[in-house]
């Protein structure tokens, strides 16, 4: 039996330099005799024992010998699976889950419970035995999206958000430098949120829930008000209310959300037991990574003055729903008008019902009616990219290059795309449709395909929703005008350079002005095709305001 309270490991973890990762130690367990693997087992237990033992005490509502036994059993369970070939990544949450499951299984066995009275406590094993599920109903989406992340991302999120530890700790566990770990952490947060939104869409019980998927997320992300249609849907739909509450935690309180989703039982008590949280006054993990604040932390501070206290409609307030401890607004009053409202109005026409019915939120805009567009943003401000307003006919002007997306040569299947001086050419005109297609006005049967030619964007046939290549020709719009291909939303539509005839490709998303596009009204000339006359499939007949440039 290992000692129950080995010394808490320093940062980076013991056992050598930062390159001595959990995975490298786990690799030694595979195919080695038990005696030769003792070194790796000892180091892994030294790194994780104390936290796992703390959670065992919480699950049992007892300390000393029963907690030691459960902790040892949890290590045996996880390390056995690692020995059989499972990755040695994100061991901490896996060990904690093994503790929870061990206590529940032992308490369900009357023979074991008879000799371990600690398993019979209502606040411990007996309570867990009677619980229907360890994952709360209002945390299912978060648990699903977290478990779908790569192991390195789960490790980074767990140790910085739940354990409230410095970035040096998960960096050491992963065997990487802190700068790389900090960059990966930012990507992990974005991917985690994207996974939550995707899970909400995939598990949606009705088509209305799928329709409100993105409309629900964007205002919460920006700290603005929900559209009245969305607020009414939240009054009626428990599933989407829970999704909105979970999304609210991404703007603050992510550690609480993660612990409740992954552990369920005793999550709050485990959070309170974390030394990292005590050192920062019990609040969220410090925003210091190697002495520097993260980019997300800086943005939160800079945008703090734009946040609003939650103002929840009376109908929603009457529904019992735990709200996040976030300074950002989750559900604001119908009359609130802010930057977040404007951004939501701009993208509201993107998403429609599956059967192509009219957009129920189209009549809710208070900004110039359904056909109005916002004033063009100042191109000198890299954060002011105008979001394309689909599905109207438009050009797409690159924010940095001040050039438009055009077809190279004749608009035919396989034709490439490029940046060109903006003109009235039909090859520069596109419609962004309800289902995410970017369709060419010059050749309506063709759409932008970013996958077929190894990331080079070409024209190819448009796809149906159930087509296996459907995501290759579909894109999601961010509030800053980025076009993210659905086959990999870590990528973004951009150009190889900022010069004329530069090829359009997909690159890793870095949120720069070079990767942003703005709606550019197509100048109307005598004999030109107006939107009301367009026969482009999927586009609604909307008069497009414009005029000669």
XYZ file of C-alpha atoms in Angstrom:
549
model
C 0.000 0.000 0.000
C 1.540 3.346 -1.011
C 1.845 6.066 1.573
C -1.446 8.003 1.672
C 0.102 11.454 1.721
C 3.229 11.704 -0.417
C 4.691 15.197 -0.828
C 2.870 17.409 -3.298
C 4.957 17.574 -6.502
C 6.566 20.853 -7.522
C 6.121 22.424 -10.960
C 7.179 21.070 -13.371
C 6.360 17.579 -12.068
C 9.148 15.438 -10.628
C 10.952 12.710 -12.487
C 13.273 14.723 -14.688
C 12.897 17.755 -16.916
C 9.684 18.949 -18.576
C 10.182 16.315 -21.276
C 9.350 13.561 -18.741
C 5.662 13.659 -19.594
C 2.893 11.470 -18.247
C 2.721 9.835 -21.656
C 6.442 9.004 -21.679
C 6.113 7.449 -18.232
C 3.027 5.535 -19.346
C 4.902 4.208 -22.378
C 7.353 2.484 -20.054
C 4.512 0.580 -18.434
C 3.678 -1.213 -21.658
C 5.484 -4.454 -22.210
C 7.810 -4.134 -19.202
C 7.995 -6.498 -16.217
C 6.231 -5.171 -13.137
C 9.497 -4.572 -11.263
C 10.970 -2.468 -14.063
C 7.810 -0.374 -14.323
C 7.901 0.599 -10.632
C 9.798 3.833 -11.330
C 7.106 5.109 -13.715
C 4.279 4.028 -11.429
C 5.880 5.793 -8.494
C 6.301 9.070 -10.381
C 2.740 9.003 -11.718
C 1.367 8.383 -8.234
C 3.519 11.166 -6.783
C 2.088 13.583 -9.315
C -1.578 12.722 -8.878
C -2.034 10.935 -5.534
C -2.944 13.885 -3.333
C -5.701 15.268 -5.580
C -7.161 11.810 -6.177
C -7.059 11.042 -2.451
C -8.793 14.355 -1.677
C -11.650 13.381 -3.980
C -11.871 9.915 -2.452
C -12.393 11.552 0.953
C -15.191 13.665 -0.571
C -16.894 10.696 -2.244
C -16.761 8.602 0.921
C -17.463 11.436 3.356
C -14.708 9.735 5.342
C -10.934 9.805 5.513
C -8.082 7.480 6.505
C -8.073 3.824 5.468
C -11.202 3.663 3.217
C -9.990 6.657 1.186
C -6.522 5.126 0.854
C -8.046 1.906 -0.457
C -10.257 3.669 -2.981
C -7.380 5.832 -4.210
C -5.115 2.823 -4.691
C -7.896 0.955 -6.526
C -8.466 3.949 -8.823
C -4.780 4.073 -9.746
C -4.765 0.344 -10.414
C -7.824 0.636 -12.634
C -6.472 3.515 -14.759
C -2.873 2.333 -14.990
C -4.007 -1.153 -16.009
C -5.817 0.412 -18.971
C -2.755 2.521 -19.781
C -0.646 -0.619 -19.733
C -3.063 -2.164 -22.223
C -2.492 0.713 -24.637
C -4.677 3.651 -23.616
C -2.903 7.044 -23.881
C -1.307 8.447 -20.752
C -2.866 11.879 -21.310
C -5.262 13.784 -19.043
C -4.726 11.278 -16.232
C -6.065 13.537 -13.471
C -9.734 13.635 -14.551
C -9.578 9.947 -15.479
C -8.275 9.035 -12.036
C -10.940 11.146 -10.361
C -13.650 9.416 -12.382
C -12.158 6.069 -11.395
C -12.500 7.095 -7.726
C -16.137 8.010 -8.194
C -16.945 4.809 -10.059
C -15.075 2.666 -7.545
C -17.004 4.117 -4.607
C -20.281 3.652 -6.404
C -19.504 0.041 -7.359
C -18.267 -0.906 -3.903
C -21.272 0.663 -2.213
C -23.556 -1.357 -4.517
C -21.934 -4.602 -3.360
C -23.509 -5.519 -0.033
C -20.592 -7.782 0.922
C -18.054 -4.963 0.559
C -20.353 -2.417 2.189
C -20.750 -4.731 5.168
C -17.030 -4.631 5.968
C -16.526 -0.953 5.043
C -19.149 1.041 6.971
C -17.850 4.272 5.351
C -19.627 3.169 2.167
C -22.997 3.380 3.894
C -23.036 7.127 4.537
C -25.889 9.071 2.864
C -23.430 11.825 1.910
C -21.097 9.230 0.391
C -21.450 5.755 -1.050
C -25.091 5.187 -0.152
C -26.103 8.452 -1.777
C -24.107 7.625 -4.911
C -25.668 4.167 -5.018
C -29.172 5.648 -5.155
C -28.334 8.347 -7.718
C -29.712 7.668 -11.203
C -26.804 9.320 -12.975
C -23.490 10.871 -11.987
C -23.706 13.497 -14.763
C -26.320 16.189 -14.046
C -28.921 16.624 -16.788
C -27.895 20.256 -17.294
C -24.236 19.288 -17.833
C -24.592 16.521 -20.439
C -23.588 18.738 -23.372
C -20.447 19.943 -21.589
C -19.410 16.431 -20.619
C -19.890 15.249 -24.197
C -17.830 18.081 -25.685
C -15.061 17.717 -23.081
C -14.681 13.967 -23.599
C -14.480 14.531 -27.369
C -11.407 16.780 -27.007
C -7.901 15.423 -27.580
C -6.124 14.271 -24.422
C -3.689 17.200 -24.392
C -6.553 19.705 -24.556
C -8.375 17.967 -21.694
C -5.193 18.012 -19.608
C -4.648 21.744 -20.151
C -8.251 22.699 -19.443
C -8.546 20.534 -16.349
C -5.368 21.685 -14.642
C -5.752 25.405 -15.385
C -9.522 25.736 -14.985
C -10.466 23.128 -12.359
C -7.240 22.685 -10.405
C -6.420 26.412 -10.835
C -2.767 25.570 -11.363
C -0.124 27.501 -13.251
C 0.340 26.623 -16.914
C 3.715 25.144 -15.965
C 1.992 22.148 -14.346
C 0.078 20.804 -17.377
C 3.020 21.838 -19.577
C 5.232 19.554 -17.475
C 2.682 16.749 -17.571
C 2.590 17.037 -21.367
C 6.337 17.502 -21.771
C 6.119 20.827 -23.617
C 7.314 24.378 -23.054
C 4.961 26.870 -21.423
C 4.590 29.103 -24.495
C 3.383 26.169 -26.603
C 1.117 25.029 -23.790
C -0.416 28.501 -23.422
C -1.124 28.680 -27.157
C -2.638 25.207 -27.116
C -4.780 26.161 -24.119
C -6.375 29.040 -26.041
C -7.152 26.665 -28.908
C -8.534 24.111 -26.460
C -10.974 26.660 -25.005
C -12.220 27.581 -28.474
C -12.530 23.939 -29.511
C -14.331 23.111 -26.261
C -16.930 25.793 -26.881
C -17.344 24.784 -30.524
C -17.884 21.214 -29.364
C -20.587 22.359 -26.965
C -22.421 24.233 -29.734
C -22.107 21.208 -32.001
C -23.384 18.869 -29.282
C -26.373 21.152 -28.758
C -27.162 20.911 -32.461
C -26.615 17.142 -32.715
C -28.741 16.292 -29.662
C -31.435 18.912 -30.322
C -34.881 17.361 -29.767
C -36.640 19.614 -32.333
C -35.797 21.527 -35.491
C -36.542 24.766 -33.620
C -33.690 23.949 -31.247
C -31.374 23.367 -34.193
C -32.470 26.641 -35.752
C -31.654 28.636 -32.617
C -28.279 26.893 -32.185
C -25.969 29.693 -33.366
C -28.372 32.490 -32.461
C -28.130 31.285 -28.869
C -24.328 31.281 -28.748
C -23.303 34.550 -30.402
C -25.004 37.055 -28.029
C -23.670 35.179 -24.985
C -20.179 35.239 -26.486
C -20.414 39.004 -27.088
C -22.215 39.914 -23.890
C -25.303 41.192 -25.707
C -29.043 40.597 -25.640
C -30.873 37.600 -27.008
C -33.347 38.278 -29.801
C -36.994 38.285 -28.685
C -37.672 35.130 -30.707
C -34.829 33.365 -28.925
C -36.051 34.562 -25.524
C -39.521 33.214 -26.263
C -38.050 29.869 -27.300
C -36.061 29.710 -24.066
C -39.238 30.222 -22.095
C -40.719 27.151 -23.772
C -37.661 24.886 -24.174
C -35.858 23.432 -21.184
C -33.169 21.846 -23.373
C -32.099 25.200 -24.842
C -32.343 26.969 -21.467
C -29.846 24.487 -20.106
C -27.608 24.947 -23.149
C -27.684 28.724 -22.692
C -26.828 28.411 -19.010
C -23.867 26.191 -19.839
C -22.651 28.587 -22.532
C -22.750 31.390 -19.976
C -20.018 29.648 -17.974
C -17.604 29.937 -20.898
C -17.433 33.670 -20.163
C -16.414 32.998 -16.563
C -16.627 30.044 -14.182
C -15.395 27.438 -16.641
C -13.730 25.446 -13.862
C -17.024 25.049 -12.036
C -18.767 23.989 -15.236
C -16.087 21.393 -16.027
C -16.025 19.877 -12.557
C -19.810 19.586 -12.406
C -19.965 18.033 -15.881
C -17.145 15.518 -15.512
C -17.369 14.585 -11.834
C -20.930 15.447 -10.903
C -20.791 14.088 -7.372
C -18.953 16.363 -4.933
C -17.762 18.724 -7.700
C -18.105 21.918 -5.663
C -16.380 20.383 -2.635
C -13.544 19.203 -4.826
C -13.146 22.704 -6.268
C -13.035 24.177 -2.765
C -10.288 21.718 -1.827
C -7.915 22.873 -4.592
C -4.883 24.719 -3.198
C -4.624 26.783 -6.382
C -8.069 28.214 -5.801
C -7.307 29.032 -2.191
C -4.177 30.929 -3.264
C -6.220 33.223 -5.502
C -8.980 33.832 -2.992
C -11.198 31.004 -4.154
C -11.824 32.633 -7.512
C -11.216 31.470 -11.018
C -7.704 30.333 -11.929
C -5.146 33.083 -12.299
C -4.779 34.580 -15.751
C -0.998 34.437 -15.478
C 0.818 32.104 -17.817
C 4.542 32.407 -17.254
C 4.071 35.913 -15.833
C 1.919 37.063 -18.734
C -1.813 37.391 -19.026
C -3.456 35.293 -21.701
C -4.890 36.914 -24.792
C -8.348 35.902 -23.595
C -7.683 37.558 -20.246
C -6.633 40.788 -21.940
C -9.711 40.799 -24.144
C -11.957 40.200 -21.157
C -10.385 43.142 -19.324
C -10.579 45.445 -22.345
C -14.184 44.552 -23.058
C -15.297 44.599 -19.451
C -16.935 48.001 -19.800
C -19.243 46.553 -22.466
C -20.597 43.797 -20.264
C -24.087 44.055 -18.865
C -25.616 42.528 -15.788
C -28.085 39.827 -16.706
C -31.588 41.166 -17.197
C -33.806 38.144 -17.581
C -37.369 38.387 -18.909
C -40.005 37.748 -16.282
C -41.230 34.576 -18.023
C -37.767 33.045 -17.845
C -37.199 34.181 -14.246
C -40.197 32.138 -13.167
C -38.547 28.963 -14.472
C -36.232 27.332 -11.901
C -32.851 27.371 -13.616
C -29.419 27.788 -12.032
C -27.681 30.723 -13.679
C -23.888 31.023 -14.129
C -21.852 33.290 -11.902
C -20.779 35.315 -14.919
C -20.709 39.087 -15.325
C -21.758 38.645 -18.923
C -25.419 38.826 -19.814
C -27.137 35.539 -20.507
C -30.634 36.725 -21.242
C -31.222 40.454 -21.516
C -34.381 42.533 -21.784
C -36.156 42.744 -25.105
C -35.530 46.461 -25.430
C -31.759 46.355 -24.844
C -29.753 47.523 -27.857
C -26.004 47.017 -27.891
C -23.152 45.875 -30.057
C -24.124 42.321 -29.250
C -27.700 42.892 -30.435
C -26.480 44.417 -33.698
C -24.145 41.497 -34.347
C -26.985 39.061 -33.738
C -29.293 40.947 -36.094
C -26.639 40.765 -38.787
C -26.361 36.982 -38.653
C -29.963 36.108 -37.845
C -30.839 35.433 -41.484
C -28.065 32.827 -41.794
C -29.920 30.059 -40.000
C -33.348 28.822 -41.028
C -35.600 25.893 -40.383
C -34.623 22.655 -42.067
C -37.585 22.887 -44.414
C -36.598 26.338 -45.690
C -39.428 28.209 -43.976
C -39.180 31.951 -43.499
C -36.883 33.200 -40.802
C -39.061 33.769 -37.721
C -36.577 36.317 -36.356
C -36.482 38.432 -39.506
C -39.274 40.698 -38.285
C -37.568 41.412 -34.974
C -34.861 43.690 -36.339
C -35.139 47.233 -35.098
C -32.343 48.463 -37.343
C -33.851 49.785 -40.493
C -36.180 46.930 -41.351
C -35.521 43.576 -42.972
C -33.746 44.943 -46.021
C -31.386 47.316 -44.253
C -27.663 46.813 -43.895
C -25.375 48.388 -41.318
C -23.012 51.130 -42.301
C -19.721 49.753 -43.624
C -17.164 49.424 -40.819
C -13.892 51.268 -40.732
C -11.405 49.021 -42.525
C -8.591 50.514 -40.505
C -9.922 48.757 -37.450
C -8.944 45.067 -37.668
C -11.685 44.183 -35.237
C -14.436 45.832 -37.217
C -14.931 43.312 -40.002
C -18.481 43.521 -41.314
C -20.229 40.172 -41.054
C -21.691 39.069 -44.395
C -25.463 39.210 -44.277
C -26.655 36.022 -46.007
C -28.398 34.945 -48.093
C -28.329 38.210 -50.062
C -26.271 38.588 -53.181
C -22.976 40.200 -52.287
C -19.303 40.469 -52.970
C -16.844 39.383 -50.321
C -14.117 41.971 -49.808
C -10.987 40.957 -47.906
C -10.581 43.354 -45.007
C -6.782 43.663 -45.236
C -6.242 43.516 -49.000
C -9.300 45.595 -50.026
C -9.782 43.136 -52.896
C -12.711 40.877 -53.694
C -13.080 37.116 -53.948
C -13.275 36.214 -57.643
C -13.248 33.129 -59.879
C -10.061 32.476 -61.820
C -11.042 32.127 -65.483
C -14.392 30.714 -66.513
C -16.849 29.738 -63.756
C -16.760 25.961 -64.191
C -16.184 22.938 -61.992
C -12.554 22.862 -60.886
C -11.926 26.569 -61.528
C -9.712 28.209 -58.923
C -10.444 31.369 -56.949
C -8.392 34.488 -56.341
C -8.332 38.060 -55.088
C -9.179 40.664 -57.715
C -10.002 44.349 -57.937
C -13.644 44.706 -56.968
C -15.993 45.170 -59.918
C -19.495 44.382 -61.102
C -18.362 41.033 -62.558
C -20.801 38.247 -61.808
C -17.891 35.970 -60.898
C -17.417 38.183 -57.818
C -21.017 37.755 -56.687
C -22.029 35.104 -54.163
C -24.984 34.056 -52.057
C -24.488 32.606 -48.613
C -27.456 30.315 -48.098
C -29.461 28.984 -45.186
C -27.524 25.733 -45.062
C -24.039 27.316 -45.211
C -23.423 27.016 -48.952
C -21.429 29.779 -50.658
C -22.976 29.628 -54.135
C -21.658 31.354 -57.245
C -24.124 33.751 -58.874
C -22.296 33.342 -62.196
C -22.855 29.559 -62.118
C -25.559 28.724 -59.529
C -24.880 24.970 -59.653
C -21.365 25.536 -58.289
C -20.211 26.380 -54.771
C -16.890 27.100 -53.069
C -15.167 23.820 -52.168
C -12.253 24.099 -49.719
C -11.466 20.413 -49.277
C -11.354 18.678 -52.663
C -8.051 20.208 -53.791
C -6.019 19.828 -50.559
C -7.154 23.113 -49.048
C -7.063 25.180 -52.245
C -10.501 26.751 -52.737
C -12.117 25.871 -56.066
C -15.560 25.824 -57.629
C -17.317 22.492 -57.483
C -20.840 21.150 -57.465
C -22.989 22.102 -54.501
C -23.958 19.290 -52.117
C -27.135 18.245 -50.373
C -27.294 18.194 -46.570
C -26.943 14.401 -46.484
C -24.129 14.286 -49.054
C -20.943 12.865 -47.542
C -18.996 15.844 -48.884
C -21.560 18.344 -47.613
C -19.189 19.994 -45.129
C -16.599 20.527 -47.891
C -18.772 23.250 -49.448
C -20.340 24.708 -46.312
C -19.090 27.436 -44.017
C -19.926 29.027 -40.697
C -19.625 32.780 -40.209
C -18.078 34.308 -37.122
C -19.147 37.684 -35.791
C -15.901 39.166 -37.109
C -16.404 38.027 -40.687
C -14.366 34.818 -40.753
C -15.531 31.963 -42.993
C -14.829 28.645 -41.275
C -15.126 25.465 -43.373
C -17.334 22.998 -41.563
C -15.029 20.068 -42.312
C -12.461 21.692 -39.966
C -13.404 24.867 -38.104
C -9.840 25.368 -36.906
C -9.227 26.572 -40.463
C -10.427 29.735 -42.165
C -10.892 30.968 -45.734
C -8.124 33.405 -46.712
C -5.587 34.143 -49.476
C -1.954 33.175 -49.955
C -0.903 36.867 -50.118
C -2.629 40.247 -50.101
C -1.960 40.925 -53.794
C -4.171 40.698 -56.850
C -4.462 37.180 -58.290
C -3.472 35.693 -54.902
C -4.949 32.207 -54.595
C -7.758 31.569 -52.099
C -6.929 28.764 -49.661
C -7.691 27.632 -46.122
C -5.183 28.308 -43.350
C -5.039 27.823 -39.601
C -7.256 30.430 -37.971
C -5.308 33.265 -36.317
C -8.055 35.953 -36.159
C -6.025 38.450 -38.212
C -7.531 41.019 -40.579
C -6.142 39.016 -43.508
C -8.618 36.256 -42.675
C -11.720 38.432 -42.468
C -14.283 39.309 -45.114
C -16.916 42.017 -45.222
C -20.187 42.364 -47.045
C -19.676 44.545 -50.101
C -22.908 45.558 -51.867
C -22.787 44.834 -55.577
C -23.096 48.123 -57.537
C -26.186 48.062 -59.732
C -25.876 49.121 -63.342
C -28.356 49.264 -66.180
C -29.457 45.762 -67.040
C -27.827 44.160 -64.011
C -29.644 41.444 -62.140
C -31.160 42.599 -58.867
C -31.682 40.265 -55.966
C -35.405 40.351 -56.439
C -34.867 38.946 -59.969
C -32.241 36.377 -59.010
C -33.077 32.739 -59.604
C -30.236 31.520 -57.401
C -31.523 28.472 -55.473
C -31.945 29.025 -51.747
C -31.755 32.835 -51.822
C -34.710 34.860 -50.603
C -35.949 37.773 -52.681
C -34.673 40.842 -50.859
C -33.982 44.211 -52.467
C -30.308 44.890 -51.994
C -29.533 48.568 -51.306
C -26.605 49.920 -53.247
C -25.708 52.204 -56.080
C -22.775 53.209 -58.159
C -19.444 53.201 -56.332
